[in-house]
Each structure stands twice: as structure tokens, then as C-alpha cells.
Amino acid sequence: MKRKKIVCSILLYFLLGILAILVLVPVYYLIVTTFKSGTEAALYPMALPTSFSLQSYKEAFVKMQYPRAFLNTLVITGVSVGGIIITASMSCI
């Protein structure tokens, strides 16, 4: 009985390890690719970058108009939270 429990435990940890790898590989790919140039990302998608560059972050910050997007998110969140507080306080009466 104890041997069966050990085998089940080993199989469970093996399965959890496989699932962890399946979850973490896309995160690794996302992070590593952001530091590469477009050519390097296409040629060697899973390799570490030859030189770390923050140029893509700079371009994304400028092209995306990040401050404007942040302000929009802040306004939407503020209005939503205000509405939730008002409707929730009315339901407690």
C-alpha cells in the first residue's frame, strides 16, 4: 500500500512538473523576445538574446501613447469603482 502511494506521488509530481513547464514556456518566450530585435526573434525564437536592448520598450511607449492609455484606464476604473460603491451602498439599506 505504501509503495502504491509513493508511485502515485511520483506520477503526480511528474504531471505537475509537465504542467508547470507548459505554463512557464510561453512566459519565458514573451520576456526573452521583448529584448531581441525583430530579425533575431524570427531566427532564434527560444534562444537568449545576444545583446539586451530596451529599444522595443521605448518604441512601444512612444507609439502606444502610454500616458494617454494610462489616464483612460484610470478614469474608467475610477468611474466603475464609484458606481460600484454607490450601488452597493444602496443595496445595504
XYZ file of N, CA and C in Angstrom:
279
model
N 0.817 -1.187 0.000
C 0.000 0.000 0.000
C 0.866 1.257 0.000
N 1.935 1.231 0.788
C 2.816 2.380 0.859
C 3.531 2.596 -0.469
N 3.895 1.499 -1.135
C 4.567 1.591 -2.435
C 3.650 2.237 -3.474
N 2.385 1.889 -3.441
C 1.408 2.461 -4.369
C 1.274 3.976 -4.129
N 1.293 4.377 -2.878
C 1.185 5.787 -2.539
C 2.406 6.561 -3.041
N 3.591 5.960 -2.938
C 4.823 6.598 -3.413
C 4.792 6.744 -4.933
N 4.348 5.702 -5.632
C 4.267 5.746 -7.093
C 3.268 6.811 -7.532
N 2.126 6.887 -6.877
C 1.124 7.911 -7.199
C 1.677 9.307 -6.951
N 2.420 9.460 -5.873
C 3.012 10.756 -5.558
C 4.030 11.156 -6.618
N 4.858 10.211 -7.054
C 5.856 10.488 -8.093
C 5.165 10.863 -9.399
N 4.137 10.126 -9.772
C 3.404 10.443 -11.001
C 2.725 11.812 -10.921
N 2.203 12.131 -9.759
C 1.557 13.427 -9.572
C 2.566 14.556 -9.739
N 3.729 14.431 -9.109
C 4.743 15.462 -9.232
C 5.287 15.565 -10.658
N 5.384 14.444 -11.343
C 5.813 14.460 -12.741
C 4.798 15.212 -13.595
N 3.528 14.931 -13.401
C 2.465 15.604 -14.148
C 2.451 17.104 -13.826
N 2.596 17.448 -12.559
C 2.634 18.861 -12.172
C 3.850 19.565 -12.762
N 4.976 18.866 -12.851
C 6.171 19.434 -13.478
C 5.945 19.721 -14.954
N 5.310 18.782 -15.650
C 4.995 18.971 -17.069
C 4.052 20.157 -17.240
N 3.037 20.251 -16.404
C 2.090 21.364 -16.485
C 2.781 22.695 -16.190
N 3.702 22.711 -15.241
C 4.440 23.929 -14.927
C 5.281 24.373 -16.126
N 5.899 23.426 -16.792
C 6.685 23.749 -17.985
C 5.782 24.316 -19.074
N 4.609 23.711 -19.263
C 3.681 24.196 -20.282
C 3.202 25.623 -19.991
N 3.100 25.969 -18.740
C 2.670 27.322 -18.373
C 3.828 28.304 -18.467
N 5.025 27.907 -18.074
C 6.150 28.835 -17.993
C 6.872 29.078 -19.316
N 6.792 28.159 -20.263
C 7.483 28.348 -21.545
C 6.950 29.576 -22.294
N 5.645 29.776 -22.412
C 5.186 31.000 -23.092
C 5.597 32.281 -22.362
N 5.645 32.252 -21.043
C 6.084 33.427 -20.283
C 7.562 33.704 -20.575
N 8.372 32.660 -20.595
C 9.787 32.796 -20.938
C 9.939 33.381 -22.342
N 9.186 32.833 -23.288
C 9.252 33.293 -24.677
C 8.867 34.764 -24.777
N 7.827 35.167 -24.076
C 7.373 36.553 -24.100
C 8.445 37.500 -23.566
N 9.020 37.158 -22.435
C 10.014 38.032 -21.814
C 11.287 38.097 -22.647
N 11.768 36.952 -23.113
C 13.015 36.926 -23.876
C 12.858 37.646 -25.213
N 11.722 37.504 -25.858
C 11.516 38.112 -27.162
C 11.472 39.631 -27.085
N 11.041 40.183 -25.962
C 10.969 41.641 -25.858
C 12.343 42.295 -25.864
N 13.378 41.562 -25.553
C 14.720 42.125 -25.539
C 15.476 41.894 -26.847
N 14.848 41.271 -27.836
C 15.516 40.966 -29.097
C 15.054 41.913 -30.194
N 15.872 41.978 -31.245
C 15.435 42.688 -32.443
C 14.462 41.775 -33.197
N 13.743 42.331 -34.148
C 12.778 41.536 -34.911
C 13.428 40.393 -35.671
N 14.585 40.653 -36.257
C 15.296 39.616 -37.013
C 15.763 38.498 -36.103
N 16.337 38.878 -34.987
C 16.843 37.876 -34.044
C 15.699 37.037 -33.478
N 14.560 37.665 -33.226
C 13.407 36.936 -32.705
C 12.879 35.941 -33.722
N 12.944 36.296 -35.001
C 12.469 35.387 -36.045
C 13.440 34.234 -36.274
N 14.732 34.518 -36.189
C 15.731 33.478 -36.454
C 15.894 32.510 -35.285
N 15.936 33.038 -34.070
C 16.178 32.212 -32.882
C 15.116 32.524 -31.824
N 13.917 31.998 -31.983
C 12.824 32.409 -31.093
C 12.996 32.005 -29.629
N 13.609 30.879 -29.339
C 13.710 30.423 -27.948
C 15.062 30.714 -27.311
N 16.019 31.213 -28.090
C 17.361 31.478 -27.562
C 17.374 32.781 -26.781
N 18.353 32.891 -25.894
C 18.546 34.146 -25.182
C 19.055 35.194 -26.162
N 18.738 36.457 -25.942
C 19.217 37.492 -26.868
C 20.735 37.651 -26.790
N 21.337 37.993 -27.932
C 22.789 38.185 -27.948
C 23.158 39.465 -27.217
N 22.310 40.488 -27.319
C 22.512 41.720 -26.553
C 21.148 42.226 -26.103
N 21.066 42.591 -24.837
C 19.803 43.071 -24.302
C 19.581 44.510 -24.759
N 18.413 44.754 -25.336
C 18.090 46.083 -25.837
C 16.712 46.491 -25.322
N 16.622 47.703 -24.834
C 15.343 48.236 -24.372
C 14.689 49.115 -25.442
N 15.212 49.067 -26.656
C 14.689 49.883 -27.749
C 13.233 49.555 -28.057
N 12.856 48.293 -27.996
C 11.467 47.923 -28.283
C 10.517 48.496 -27.235
N 10.959 48.581 -25.991
C 10.130 49.193 -24.952
C 9.961 50.689 -25.217
N 11.034 51.329 -25.650
C 10.966 52.754 -25.957
C 9.999 53.007 -27.114
N 10.104 52.210 -28.173
C 9.213 52.363 -29.321
C 7.753 52.114 -28.926
N 7.529 51.095 -28.132
C 6.158 50.780 -27.708
C 5.594 51.910 -26.848
N 6.409 52.484 -25.982
C 5.960 53.572 -25.116
C 5.540 54.779 -25.946
N 6.321 55.077 -27.000
C 6.015 56.240 -27.835
C 4.814 55.956 -28.747
N 4.814 54.824 -29.429
C 3.749 54.522 -30.392
C 2.407 54.256 -29.727
N 2.433 53.697 -28.541
C 1.190 53.326 -27.874
C 0.546 54.514 -27.167
N 1.268 55.594 -26.993
C 0.791 56.746 -26.224
C 0.405 56.278 -24.822
N 1.366 55.679 -24.157
C 1.146 55.058 -22.856
C 0.546 55.994 -21.815
N 1.015 57.228 -21.683
C 0.389 58.104 -20.682
C -1.105 58.315 -20.926
N -1.492 58.455 -22.197
C -2.913 58.627 -22.528
C -3.691 57.354 -22.189
N -3.146 56.197 -22.518
C -3.817 54.930 -22.215
C -3.946 54.743 -20.708
N -2.917 55.128 -19.959
C -2.970 55.015 -18.502
C -4.050 55.929 -17.925
N -4.148 57.146 -18.450
C -5.183 58.078 -17.991
C -6.575 57.520 -18.291
N -6.769 56.972 -19.486
C -8.061 56.374 -19.833
C -8.417 55.244 -18.872
N -7.459 54.399 -18.571
C -7.686 53.296 -17.649
C -8.018 53.807 -16.260
N -7.317 54.835 -15.831
C -7.567 55.424 -14.522
C -8.976 56.012 -14.432
N -9.411 56.712 -15.470
C -10.757 57.295 -15.484
C -11.820 56.207 -15.468
N -11.668 55.200 -16.308
C -12.650 54.110 -16.371
C -12.723 53.377 -15.035
N -11.572 53.113 -14.436
C -11.546 52.426 -13.147
C -12.193 53.271 -12.063
N -11.886 54.562 -12.041
C -12.470 55.449 -11.044
C -13.986 55.525 -11.150
N -14.492 55.661 -12.372
C -15.942 55.723 -12.575
C -16.585 54.389 -12.186
N -15.959 53.301 -12.550
C -16.509 51.979 -12.210
C -16.552 51.760 -10.704
N -15.471 52.079 -10.016
C -15.437 51.900 -8.564
C -16.455 52.814 -7.894
N -16.569 54.042 -8.373
C -17.577 54.948 -7.832
C -18.987 54.402 -8.003
N -19.271 53.867 -9.199
C -20.584 53.260 -9.436
C -20.837 52.057 -8.570
N -19.827 51.245 -8.378
C -19.979 50.053 -7.539
C -20.246 50.471 -6.085
N -19.529 51.474 -5.598
C -19.723 51.931 -4.225
C -21.137 52.479 -4.036
N -21.622 53.268 -5.006
C -22.965 53.839 -4.899
C -24.039 52.746 -4.926
N -23.947 51.824 -5.882
C -24.971 50.779 -5.971
C -24.876 49.802 -4.795
N -23.674 49.519 -4.327
C -23.532 48.597 -3.201
C -24.059 49.235 -1.916
N -23.859 50.526 -1.745
C -24.352 51.191 -0.533
C -25.870 51.271 -0.539
N -26.472 51.372 -1.695
C -27.939 51.383 -1.763
C -28.551 50.019 -1.451
N -27.798 48.969 -1.743
C -28.338 47.628 -1.505
C -28.256 47.231 -0.029
N -27.480 47.944 0.768
C -27.342 47.622 2.198
C -28.440 48.220 3.044
N -29.234 49.076 2.472
C -30.279 49.751 3.274
C -31.419 48.840 3.556
